[in-house]
Each structure stands twice: as structure tokens, then as C-alpha cells.
Amino acid sequence: MSNRRYIRFRLNLSYDQYLAVYQGHAKTVTTLSDDGRRVVFPAGNVQRYLTKSGIQGHFEMELTEANKFVSIKKLA
């Protein structure tokens, strides 16, 4: 059984900031985790959370032991 790693972080992206992804200006999201680490991941990983006001909230990313992406969920 492999160990999973979890990184928690907050996002506060406006709709226009996220729109840059579709215009080809941005492909990744960069943020800081709750414990201060820099986190960079493909913007498409949070696309399902996009609303008219953008993407806001507290999220948890699940990674494999080898730091491969598994999932992202929005925390309550």
C-alpha cells in the first residue's frame, strides 16, 4: 500500500485571472501551502471549481508517495 501525501492551500483567483489559462497566457497555478511550501500545478486541476467570481477557497491536494497528482478537493 502506497503512502499518500496531502497539501492544503488557499486560492483566491478572479475569473479574469483564471481566464488567462484559456487565452494561453497561463498554464499553471502557483500558491503557497498552509505550511509555507510553494505549490505549482496545472490550472486544469481546479477548473471544476471555477464560478463567475473565480476560484476561491481552501483546498487539499492528494499526491502519491512519488509526488504524482491524485486529486484536489475543496474543503468546507
PDB file of N, CA and C in Angstrom:
ATOM      1  N   MET A   1       0.848  -1.183   0.000  1.00  0.00           N
ATOM      2  CA  MET A   1       0.000   0.000   0.000  1.00  0.00           C
ATOM      3  C   MET A   1       0.893   1.245   0.000  1.00  0.00           C
ATOM      4  N   SER A   2       0.641   2.151  -0.927  1.00  0.00           N
ATOM      5  CA  SER A   2       1.479   3.347  -1.001  1.00  0.00           C
ATOM      6  C   SER A   2       0.965   4.421  -0.046  1.00  0.00           C
ATOM      7  N   ASN A   3       1.889   5.219   0.407  1.00  0.00           N
ATOM      8  CA  ASN A   3       1.532   6.338   1.281  1.00  0.00           C
ATOM      9  C   ASN A   3       1.104   7.515   0.432  1.00  0.00           C
ATOM     10  N   ARG A   4       0.098   8.208   0.899  1.00  0.00           N
ATOM     11  CA  ARG A   4      -0.377   9.407   0.212  1.00  0.00           C
ATOM     12  C   ARG A   4       0.124  10.628   0.956  1.00  0.00           C
ATOM     13  N   ARG A   5       0.313  11.693   0.240  1.00  0.00           N
ATOM     14  CA  ARG A   5       0.715  12.973   0.819  1.00  0.00           C
ATOM     15  C   ARG A   5      -0.397  13.966   0.541  1.00  0.00           C
ATOM     16  N   TYR A   6      -0.601  14.871   1.471  1.00  0.00           N
ATOM     17  CA  TYR A   6      -1.655  15.869   1.334  1.00  0.00           C
ATOM     18  C   TYR A   6      -1.079  17.262   1.540  1.00  0.00           C
ATOM     19  N   ILE A   7      -1.466  18.170   0.686  1.00  0.00           N
ATOM     20  CA  ILE A   7      -1.033  19.565   0.795  1.00  0.00           C
ATOM     21  C   ILE A   7      -2.291  20.425   0.823  1.00  0.00           C
ATOM     22  N   ARG A   8      -2.396  21.262   1.838  1.00  0.00           N
ATOM     23  CA  ARG A   8      -3.536  22.173   1.936  1.00  0.00           C
ATOM     24  C   ARG A   8      -3.089  23.586   1.576  1.00  0.00           C
ATOM     25  N   PHE A   9      -3.977  24.288   0.864  1.00  0.00           N
ATOM     26  CA  PHE A   9      -3.649  25.643   0.414  1.00  0.00           C
ATOM     27  C   PHE A   9      -4.936  26.408   0.152  1.00  0.00           C
ATOM     28  N   ARG A  10      -4.795  27.726   0.089  1.00  0.00           N
ATOM     29  CA  ARG A  10      -5.925  28.600  -0.233  1.00  0.00           C
ATOM     30  C   ARG A  10      -5.720  29.192  -1.620  1.00  0.00           C
ATOM     31  N   LEU A  11      -6.830  29.378  -2.329  1.00  0.00           N
ATOM     32  CA  LEU A  11      -6.794  30.041  -3.627  1.00  0.00           C
ATOM     33  C   LEU A  11      -7.782  31.189  -3.610  1.00  0.00           C
ATOM     34  N   ASN A  12      -7.400  32.271  -4.235  1.00  0.00           N
ATOM     35  CA  ASN A  12      -8.287  33.411  -4.411  1.00  0.00           C
ATOM     36  C   ASN A  12      -7.987  34.003  -5.789  1.00  0.00           C
ATOM     37  N   LEU A  13      -8.480  33.315  -6.817  1.00  0.00           N
ATOM     38  CA  LEU A  13      -8.243  33.731  -8.198  1.00  0.00           C
ATOM     39  C   LEU A  13      -9.515  34.355  -8.752  1.00  0.00           C
ATOM     40  N   SER A  14      -9.396  35.506  -9.372  1.00  0.00           N
ATOM     41  CA  SER A  14     -10.553  36.116 -10.014  1.00  0.00           C
ATOM     42  C   SER A  14     -10.873  35.335 -11.287  1.00  0.00           C
ATOM     43  N   TYR A  15     -12.067  35.546 -11.801  1.00  0.00           N
ATOM     44  CA  TYR A  15     -12.455  34.906 -13.053  1.00  0.00           C
ATOM     45  C   TYR A  15     -11.480  35.311 -14.154  1.00  0.00           C
ATOM     46  N   ASP A  16     -11.122  36.598 -14.207  1.00  0.00           N
ATOM     47  CA  ASP A  16     -10.198  37.081 -15.241  1.00  0.00           C
ATOM     48  C   ASP A  16      -8.814  36.454 -15.115  1.00  0.00           C
ATOM     49  N   GLN A  17      -8.351  36.243 -13.882  1.00  0.00           N
ATOM     50  CA  GLN A  17      -7.052  35.594 -13.695  1.00  0.00           C
ATOM     51  C   GLN A  17      -7.095  34.176 -14.247  1.00  0.00           C
ATOM     52  N   TYR A  18      -8.175  33.459 -13.951  1.00  0.00           N
ATOM     53  CA  TYR A  18      -8.273  32.087 -14.452  1.00  0.00           C
ATOM     54  C   TYR A  18      -8.491  32.067 -15.965  1.00  0.00           C
ATOM     55  N   LEU A  19      -9.171  33.072 -16.499  1.00  0.00           N
ATOM     56  CA  LEU A  19      -9.411  33.172 -17.933  1.00  0.00           C
ATOM     57  C   LEU A  19      -8.097  33.186 -18.714  1.00  0.00           C
ATOM     58  N   ALA A  20      -7.033  33.677 -18.107  1.00  0.00           N
ATOM     59  CA  ALA A  20      -5.718  33.697 -18.759  1.00  0.00           C
ATOM     60  C   ALA A  20      -5.291  32.301 -19.193  1.00  0.00           C
ATOM     61  N   VAL A  21      -5.768  31.278 -18.503  1.00  0.00           N
ATOM     62  CA  VAL A  21      -5.455  29.897 -18.881  1.00  0.00           C
ATOM     63  C   VAL A  21      -6.006  29.602 -20.272  1.00  0.00           C
ATOM     64  N   TYR A  22      -7.258  29.991 -20.491  1.00  0.00           N
ATOM     65  CA  TYR A  22      -7.889  29.708 -21.779  1.00  0.00           C
ATOM     66  C   TYR A  22      -7.313  30.564 -22.899  1.00  0.00           C
ATOM     67  N   GLN A  23      -6.768  31.703 -22.563  1.00  0.00           N
ATOM     68  CA  GLN A  23      -6.166  32.572 -23.569  1.00  0.00           C
ATOM     69  C   GLN A  23      -4.720  32.191 -23.844  1.00  0.00           C
ATOM     70  N   GLY A  24      -4.223  31.174 -23.158  1.00  0.00           N
ATOM     71  CA  GLY A  24      -2.882  30.680 -23.396  1.00  0.00           C
ATOM     72  C   GLY A  24      -1.786  31.431 -22.654  1.00  0.00           C
ATOM     73  N   HIS A  25      -2.157  32.360 -21.777  1.00  0.00           N
ATOM     74  CA  HIS A  25      -1.152  33.126 -21.044  1.00  0.00           C
ATOM     75  C   HIS A  25      -0.655  32.407 -19.798  1.00  0.00           C
ATOM     76  N   ALA A  26      -1.455  31.497 -19.284  1.00  0.00           N
ATOM     77  CA  ALA A  26      -1.072  30.786 -18.054  1.00  0.00           C
ATOM     78  C   ALA A  26      -1.444  29.321 -18.203  1.00  0.00           C
ATOM     79  N   LYS A  27      -0.580  28.457 -17.719  1.00  0.00           N
ATOM     80  CA  LYS A  27      -0.865  27.023 -17.750  1.00  0.00           C
ATOM     81  C   LYS A  27      -0.832  26.417 -16.360  1.00  0.00           C
ATOM     82  N   THR A  28      -0.243  27.143 -15.427  1.00  0.00           N
ATOM     83  CA  THR A  28      -0.121  26.618 -14.068  1.00  0.00           C
ATOM     84  C   THR A  28      -0.649  27.615 -13.045  1.00  0.00           C
ATOM     85  N   VAL A  29      -0.956  27.076 -11.883  1.00  0.00           N
ATOM     86  CA  VAL A  29      -1.324  27.874 -10.718  1.00  0.00           C
ATOM     87  C   VAL A  29      -0.175  27.741  -9.726  1.00  0.00           C
ATOM     88  N   THR A  30       0.243  28.865  -9.168  1.00  0.00           N
ATOM     89  CA  THR A  30       1.290  28.862  -8.147  1.00  0.00           C
ATOM     90  C   THR A  30       0.716  29.486  -6.890  1.00  0.00           C
ATOM     91  N   THR A  31       0.881  28.811  -5.767  1.00  0.00           N
ATOM     92  CA  THR A  31       0.377  29.313  -4.496  1.00  0.00           C
ATOM     93  C   THR A  31       1.281  28.804  -3.379  1.00  0.00           C
ATOM     94  N   LEU A  32       0.998  29.221  -2.165  1.00  0.00           N
ATOM     95  CA  LEU A  32       1.728  28.725  -1.002  1.00  0.00           C
ATOM     96  C   LEU A  32       0.825  27.794  -0.213  1.00  0.00           C
ATOM     97  N   SER A  33       1.391  26.695   0.238  1.00  0.00           N
ATOM     98  CA  SER A  33       0.633  25.772   1.071  1.00  0.00           C
ATOM     99  C   SER A  33       0.482  26.371   2.464  1.00  0.00           C
ATOM    100  N   ASP A  34      -0.406  25.784   3.242  1.00  0.00           N
ATOM    101  CA  ASP A  34      -0.618  26.261   4.606  1.00  0.00           C
ATOM    102  C   ASP A  34       0.664  26.220   5.439  1.00  0.00           C
ATOM    103  N   ASP A  35       1.574  25.292   5.096  1.00  0.00           N
ATOM    104  CA  ASP A  35       2.829  25.194   5.847  1.00  0.00           C
ATOM    105  C   ASP A  35       3.983  25.956   5.183  1.00  0.00           C
ATOM    106  N   GLY A  36       3.663  26.794   4.171  1.00  0.00           N
ATOM    107  CA  GLY A  36       4.659  27.678   3.597  1.00  0.00           C
ATOM    108  C   GLY A  36       5.396  27.179   2.372  1.00  0.00           C
ATOM    109  N   ARG A  37       5.095  25.980   1.909  1.00  0.00           N
ATOM    110  CA  ARG A  37       5.759  25.459   0.715  1.00  0.00           C
ATOM    111  C   ARG A  37       5.139  26.060  -0.546  1.00  0.00           C
ATOM    112  N   ARG A  38       5.949  26.251  -1.562  1.00  0.00           N
ATOM    113  CA  ARG A  38       5.464  26.734  -2.857  1.00  0.00           C
ATOM    114  C   ARG A  38       4.867  25.549  -3.598  1.00  0.00           C
ATOM    115  N   VAL A  39       3.655  25.728  -4.108  1.00  0.00           N
ATOM    116  CA  VAL A  39       2.949  24.660  -4.806  1.00  0.00           C
ATOM    117  C   VAL A  39       2.630  25.148  -6.216  1.00  0.00           C
ATOM    118  N   VAL A  40       3.012  24.358  -7.206  1.00  0.00           N
ATOM    119  CA  VAL A  40       2.747  24.678  -8.615  1.00  0.00           C
ATOM    120  C   VAL A  40       2.057  23.463  -9.225  1.00  0.00           C
ATOM    121  N   PHE A  41       0.929  23.701  -9.899  1.00  0.00           N
ATOM    122  CA  PHE A  41       0.214  22.584 -10.504  1.00  0.00           C
ATOM    123  C   PHE A  41      -0.549  23.075 -11.736  1.00  0.00           C
ATOM    124  N   PRO A  42      -0.919  22.148 -12.642  1.00  0.00           N
ATOM    125  CA  PRO A  42      -1.658  22.535 -13.840  1.00  0.00           C
ATOM    126  C   PRO A  42      -2.987  23.190 -13.479  1.00  0.00           C
ATOM    127  N   ALA A  43      -3.291  24.296 -14.130  1.00  0.00           N
ATOM    128  CA  ALA A  43      -4.510  25.047 -13.823  1.00  0.00           C
ATOM    129  C   ALA A  43      -5.766  24.211 -14.049  1.00  0.00           C
ATOM    130  N   GLY A  44      -5.710  23.289 -14.976  1.00  0.00           N
ATOM    131  CA  GLY A  44      -6.863  22.433 -15.241  1.00  0.00           C
ATOM    132  C   GLY A  44      -7.298  21.607 -14.047  1.00  0.00           C
ATOM    133  N   ASN A  45      -6.408  21.408 -13.093  1.00  0.00           N
ATOM    134  CA  ASN A  45      -6.738  20.613 -11.907  1.00  0.00           C
ATOM    135  C   ASN A  45      -7.796  21.263 -11.030  1.00  0.00           C
ATOM    136  N   VAL A  46      -8.002  22.569 -11.163  1.00  0.00           N
ATOM    137  CA  VAL A  46      -9.020  23.257 -10.354  1.00  0.00           C
ATOM    138  C   VAL A  46     -10.143  23.850 -11.208  1.00  0.00           C
ATOM    139  N   GLN A  47     -10.163  23.518 -12.463  1.00  0.00           N
ATOM    140  CA  GLN A  47     -11.155  24.086 -13.381  1.00  0.00           C
ATOM    141  C   GLN A  47     -12.584  23.834 -12.917  1.00  0.00           C
ATOM    142  N   ARG A  48     -12.872  22.687 -12.354  1.00  0.00           N
ATOM    143  CA  ARG A  48     -14.249  22.372 -11.944  1.00  0.00           C
ATOM    144  C   ARG A  48     -14.761  23.268 -10.826  1.00  0.00           C
ATOM    145  N   TYR A  49     -13.870  24.000 -10.173  1.00  0.00           N
ATOM    146  CA  TYR A  49     -14.272  24.901  -9.087  1.00  0.00           C
ATOM    147  C   TYR A  49     -14.472  26.341  -9.571  1.00  0.00           C
ATOM    148  N   LEU A  50     -14.338  26.554 -10.875  1.00  0.00           N
ATOM    149  CA  LEU A  50     -14.471  27.893 -11.434  1.00  0.00           C
ATOM    150  C   LEU A  50     -15.934  28.345 -11.415  1.00  0.00           C
ATOM    151  N   THR A  51     -16.187  29.535 -10.850  1.00  0.00           N
ATOM    152  CA  THR A  51     -17.511  30.150 -10.848  1.00  0.00           C
ATOM    153  C   THR A  51     -17.388  31.515 -11.508  1.00  0.00           C
ATOM    154  N   LYS A  52     -18.483  32.235 -11.584  1.00  0.00           N
ATOM    155  CA  LYS A  52     -18.461  33.581 -12.171  1.00  0.00           C
ATOM    156  C   LYS A  52     -17.530  34.521 -11.412  1.00  0.00           C
ATOM    157  N   SER A  53     -17.300  34.232 -10.142  1.00  0.00           N
ATOM    158  CA  SER A  53     -16.406  35.089  -9.353  1.00  0.00           C
ATOM    159  C   SER A  53     -14.972  34.558  -9.311  1.00  0.00           C
ATOM    160  N   GLY A  54     -14.695  33.440  -9.957  1.00  0.00           N
ATOM    161  CA  GLY A  54     -13.347  32.889  -9.991  1.00  0.00           C
ATOM    162  C   GLY A  54     -13.249  31.592  -9.210  1.00  0.00           C
ATOM    163  N   ILE A  55     -12.114  31.394  -8.570  1.00  0.00           N
ATOM    164  CA  ILE A  55     -11.893  30.207  -7.746  1.00  0.00           C
ATOM    165  C   ILE A  55     -11.395  30.681  -6.387  1.00  0.00           C
ATOM    166  N   GLN A  56     -12.215  30.486  -5.378  1.00  0.00           N
ATOM    167  CA  GLN A  56     -11.836  30.869  -4.022  1.00  0.00           C
ATOM    168  C   GLN A  56     -12.089  29.697  -3.082  1.00  0.00           C
ATOM    169  N   GLY A  57     -11.241  29.582  -2.074  1.00  0.00           N
ATOM    170  CA  GLY A  57     -11.479  28.578  -1.058  1.00  0.00           C
ATOM    171  C   GLY A  57     -10.217  27.940  -0.544  1.00  0.00           C
ATOM    172  N   HIS A  58     -10.438  26.981   0.341  1.00  0.00           N
ATOM    173  CA  HIS A  58      -9.377  26.193   0.960  1.00  0.00           C
ATOM    174  C   HIS A  58      -9.439  24.811   0.325  1.00  0.00           C
ATOM    175  N   PHE A  59      -8.307  24.328  -0.170  1.00  0.00           N
ATOM    176  CA  PHE A  59      -8.260  23.094  -0.933  1.00  0.00           C
ATOM    177  C   PHE A  59      -7.247  22.129  -0.338  1.00  0.00           C
ATOM    178  N   GLU A  60      -7.435  20.856  -0.668  1.00  0.00           N
ATOM    179  CA  GLU A  60      -6.479  19.830  -0.272  1.00  0.00           C
ATOM    180  C   GLU A  60      -6.126  19.019  -1.510  1.00  0.00           C
ATOM    181  N   MET A  61      -4.826  18.952  -1.790  1.00  0.00           N
ATOM    182  CA  MET A  61      -4.331  18.177  -2.920  1.00  0.00           C
ATOM    183  C   MET A  61      -3.763  16.867  -2.385  1.00  0.00           C
ATOM    184  N   GLU A  62      -4.124  15.783  -3.064  1.00  0.00           N
ATOM    185  CA  GLU A  62      -3.602  14.471  -2.706  1.00  0.00           C
ATOM    186  C   GLU A  62      -2.559  14.069  -3.733  1.00  0.00           C
ATOM    187  N   LEU A  63      -1.412  13.617  -3.241  1.00  0.00           N
ATOM    188  CA  LEU A  63      -0.311  13.180  -4.096  1.00  0.00           C
ATOM    189  C   LEU A  63       0.108  11.770  -3.706  1.00  0.00           C
ATOM    190  N   THR A  64       0.702  11.052  -4.651  1.00  0.00           N
ATOM    191  CA  THR A  64       1.279   9.749  -4.313  1.00  0.00           C
ATOM    192  C   THR A  64       2.589   9.979  -3.568  1.00  0.00           C
ATOM    193  N   GLU A  65       3.156   8.914  -3.096  1.00  0.00           N
ATOM    194  CA  GLU A  65       4.448   8.988  -2.410  1.00  0.00           C
ATOM    195  C   GLU A  65       5.522   9.570  -3.319  1.00  0.00           C
ATOM    196  N   ALA A  66       5.357   9.375  -4.634  1.00  0.00           N
ATOM    197  CA  ALA A  66       6.308   9.894  -5.626  1.00  0.00           C
ATOM    198  C   ALA A  66       5.919  11.294  -6.110  1.00  0.00           C
ATOM    199  N   ASN A  67       5.034  11.961  -5.373  1.00  0.00           N
ATOM    200  CA  ASN A  67       4.567  13.318  -5.685  1.00  0.00           C
ATOM    201  C   ASN A  67       3.814  13.425  -7.001  1.00  0.00           C
ATOM    202  N   LYS A  68       3.130  12.375  -7.397  1.00  0.00           N
ATOM    203  CA  LYS A  68       2.275  12.409  -8.586  1.00  0.00           C
ATOM    204  C   LYS A  68       0.864  12.822  -8.151  1.00  0.00           C
ATOM    205  N   PHE A  69       0.244  13.691  -8.941  1.00  0.00           N
ATOM    206  CA  PHE A  69      -1.089  14.195  -8.632  1.00  0.00           C
ATOM    207  C   PHE A  69      -2.122  13.065  -8.594  1.00  0.00           C
ATOM    208  N   VAL A  70      -2.983  13.094  -7.570  1.00  0.00           N
ATOM    209  CA  VAL A  70      -4.100  12.160  -7.474  1.00  0.00           C
ATOM    210  C   VAL A  70      -5.416  12.922  -7.590  1.00  0.00           C
ATOM    211  N   SER A  71      -5.601  13.940  -6.726  1.00  0.00           N
ATOM    212  CA  SER A  71      -6.855  14.690  -6.759  1.00  0.00           C
ATOM    213  C   SER A  71      -6.736  15.999  -5.985  1.00  0.00           C
ATOM    214  N   ILE A  72      -7.727  16.866  -6.198  1.00  0.00           N
ATOM    215  CA  ILE A  72      -7.870  18.080  -5.408  1.00  0.00           C
ATOM    216  C   ILE A  72      -9.320  18.157  -4.978  1.00  0.00           C
ATOM    217  N   LYS A  73      -9.535  18.466  -3.706  1.00  0.00           N
ATOM    218  CA  LYS A  73     -10.901  18.671  -3.244  1.00  0.00           C
ATOM    219  C   LYS A  73     -10.976  19.986  -2.487  1.00  0.00           C
ATOM    220  N   LYS A  74     -12.150  20.591  -2.551  1.00  0.00           N
ATOM    221  CA  LYS A  74     -12.386  21.836  -1.832  1.00  0.00           C
ATOM    222  C   LYS A  74     -12.851  21.481  -0.435  1.00  0.00           C
ATOM    223  N   LEU A  75     -12.234  22.123   0.555  1.00  0.00           N
ATOM    224  CA  LEU A  75     -12.593  21.856   1.940  1.00  0.00           C
ATOM    225  C   LEU A  75     -13.709  22.792   2.371  1.00  0.00           C
ATOM    226  N   ALA A  76     -14.514  22.316   3.299  1.00  0.00           N
ATOM    227  CA  ALA A  76     -15.644  23.137   3.794  1.00  0.00           C
ATOM    228  C   ALA A  76     -15.152  24.278   4.639  1.00  0.00           C
TER     229      ALA A  76
END
